[in-house]
Amino acid sequence: MIFGLKNVAVDIVFVMYDKAQKVVELAGRKITPVLETEPGLSLTESLDIVAYVDKTYGPSPLLHPSENRTDISQWLSSTAMLRRKLLRPRYIRAYLPEFSQKSARDAYIESHPFTAACGK
């Protein structure tokens, strides 16, 4: 979304979950999203990517700093396990390009067992 707001052209590449070697080369681990800002420099945290694009492109930033809402941070921490239980089984059923092949879905299931999501 930030690329559209800032009118920045970007190449979006979807990587199958089980074919993520390029992601590992860019980011050092299997994680998405990855923004390669220049050869050898990549950002892997969504909010860091948004902040980088917002500060780097256009006449002025569009986004403002947060108000340091500790209540939101606490809520996110306290609901982490519940969100994992609810979301993990649904990721592979959502229409996400990285899970469009059975081998990618199988690899995700193998590396993210539901029992891990449940804290067992």
Coordinates of C-alpha atoms in Angstrom, one line a residue:
M1 CA 0.0 0.0 0.0
I2 CA 2.8 2.5 0.8
F3 CA 4.2 2.0 -2.7
G4 CA 0.9 3.2 -4.2
L5 CA 0.5 6.1 -1.7
K6 CA 4.0 7.3 -2.6
N7 CA 3.6 6.5 -6.3
V8 CA 6.6 4.2 -6.3
A9 CA 7.0 1.5 -8.9
V10 CA 8.0 -1.8 -7.4
D11 CA 8.6 -5.3 -8.7
I12 CA 6.6 -7.8 -6.6
V13 CA 7.9 -11.4 -6.7
F14 CA 6.0 -14.2 -5.1
V15 CA 8.1 -17.1 -3.8
M16 CA 6.7 -20.5 -3.2
Y17 CA 7.1 -21.4 0.5
D18 CA 9.2 -24.4 -0.3
K19 CA 11.4 -22.6 -2.9
A20 CA 12.6 -19.8 -0.7
Q21 CA 16.3 -20.0 -1.2
K22 CA 16.4 -16.5 -2.8
V23 CA 14.7 -15.1 0.3
V24 CA 17.3 -16.7 2.5
E25 CA 20.0 -15.2 0.3
L26 CA 18.5 -11.8 0.6
A27 CA 17.4 -11.8 4.2
G28 CA 19.5 -14.5 5.9
R29 CA 16.5 -16.5 6.8
K30 CA 13.1 -17.6 5.4
I31 CA 11.0 -14.6 6.1
T32 CA 8.6 -12.3 4.1
P33 CA 8.2 -9.6 3.1
V34 CA 11.7 -8.7 1.9
L35 CA 12.6 -5.4 0.3
E36 CA 16.0 -5.3 -1.4
T37 CA 16.8 -1.6 -1.2
E38 CA 20.2 -2.0 -3.0
P39 CA 22.4 -5.0 -3.7
G40 CA 23.4 -6.6 -0.4
L41 CA 20.9 -4.5 1.7
S42 CA 17.5 -5.9 2.5
L43 CA 14.7 -4.9 4.9
T44 CA 12.5 -7.7 6.3
E45 CA 10.1 -6.1 8.8
S46 CA 6.9 -4.8 7.3
L47 CA 6.8 -1.6 9.3
D48 CA 10.5 -0.9 8.6
I49 CA 9.8 -1.3 4.9
V50 CA 6.9 1.1 5.2
A51 CA 9.0 3.6 7.1
Y52 CA 11.9 3.4 4.6
V53 CA 9.6 3.9 1.6
D54 CA 7.8 6.8 3.3
K55 CA 11.0 8.6 4.2
T56 CA 12.9 7.9 1.0
Y57 CA 10.3 8.7 -1.7
G58 CA 8.2 11.8 -2.3
P59 CA 8.5 15.3 -1.0
S60 CA 7.6 14.5 2.6
P61 CA 6.5 11.6 4.8
L62 CA 2.9 10.7 4.9
L63 CA 2.9 8.7 8.1
H64 CA 3.3 10.1 11.6
P65 CA 4.9 8.4 14.6
S66 CA 2.8 6.3 16.9
E67 CA 1.7 7.6 20.2
N68 CA 3.6 4.8 22.1
R69 CA 0.4 2.9 22.9
T70 CA 1.6 0.3 25.5
D71 CA -2.0 -1.0 25.8
I72 CA -1.8 -2.1 22.2
S73 CA 1.6 -3.8 22.6
Q74 CA 0.3 -5.6 25.7
W75 CA -2.8 -6.7 23.9
L76 CA -0.7 -8.1 21.0
S77 CA 1.5 -10.0 23.4
S78 CA -1.5 -11.4 25.4
T79 CA -3.3 -12.6 22.3
A80 CA -0.3 -14.0 20.4
M81 CA -1.1 -17.7 21.1
L82 CA -4.8 -17.2 20.3
R83 CA -4.0 -15.5 17.0
R84 CA -1.6 -18.3 16.1
K85 CA -4.3 -20.9 16.8
L86 CA -6.8 -19.0 14.7
L87 CA -4.5 -18.0 11.8
R88 CA -2.1 -20.8 11.1
P89 CA -4.6 -23.3 9.8
R90 CA -6.1 -20.6 7.6
Y91 CA -3.0 -19.3 5.9
I92 CA -2.7 -22.3 3.6
R93 CA -6.4 -22.1 2.7
A94 CA -6.2 -18.4 1.8
Y95 CA -5.5 -17.4 -1.8
L96 CA -1.8 -16.5 -1.2
P97 CA 0.5 -17.0 -4.2
E98 CA 3.2 -18.5 -2.0
F99 CA 0.9 -21.4 -1.2
S100 CA -0.6 -22.0 -4.6
Q101 CA 1.3 -25.3 -5.0
K102 CA 0.7 -28.4 -2.9
S103 CA 4.4 -28.8 -2.2
A104 CA 4.5 -25.2 -0.7
R105 CA 1.5 -25.9 1.5
D106 CA 3.0 -29.2 2.7
A107 CA 6.3 -27.5 3.5
Y108 CA 4.5 -24.9 5.6
I109 CA 2.4 -27.5 7.5
E110 CA 5.6 -29.5 8.2
S111 CA 7.5 -26.5 9.5
H112 CA 4.6 -24.9 11.4
P113 CA 2.8 -27.8 13.2
F114 CA -0.5 -26.9 14.8
T115 CA 0.6 -28.3 18.1
A116 CA 3.4 -25.6 18.1
A117 CA 0.7 -23.0 17.5
C118 CA -1.2 -24.3 20.5
G119 CA 1.8 -24.2 22.8
K120 CA 2.0 -27.9 23.2

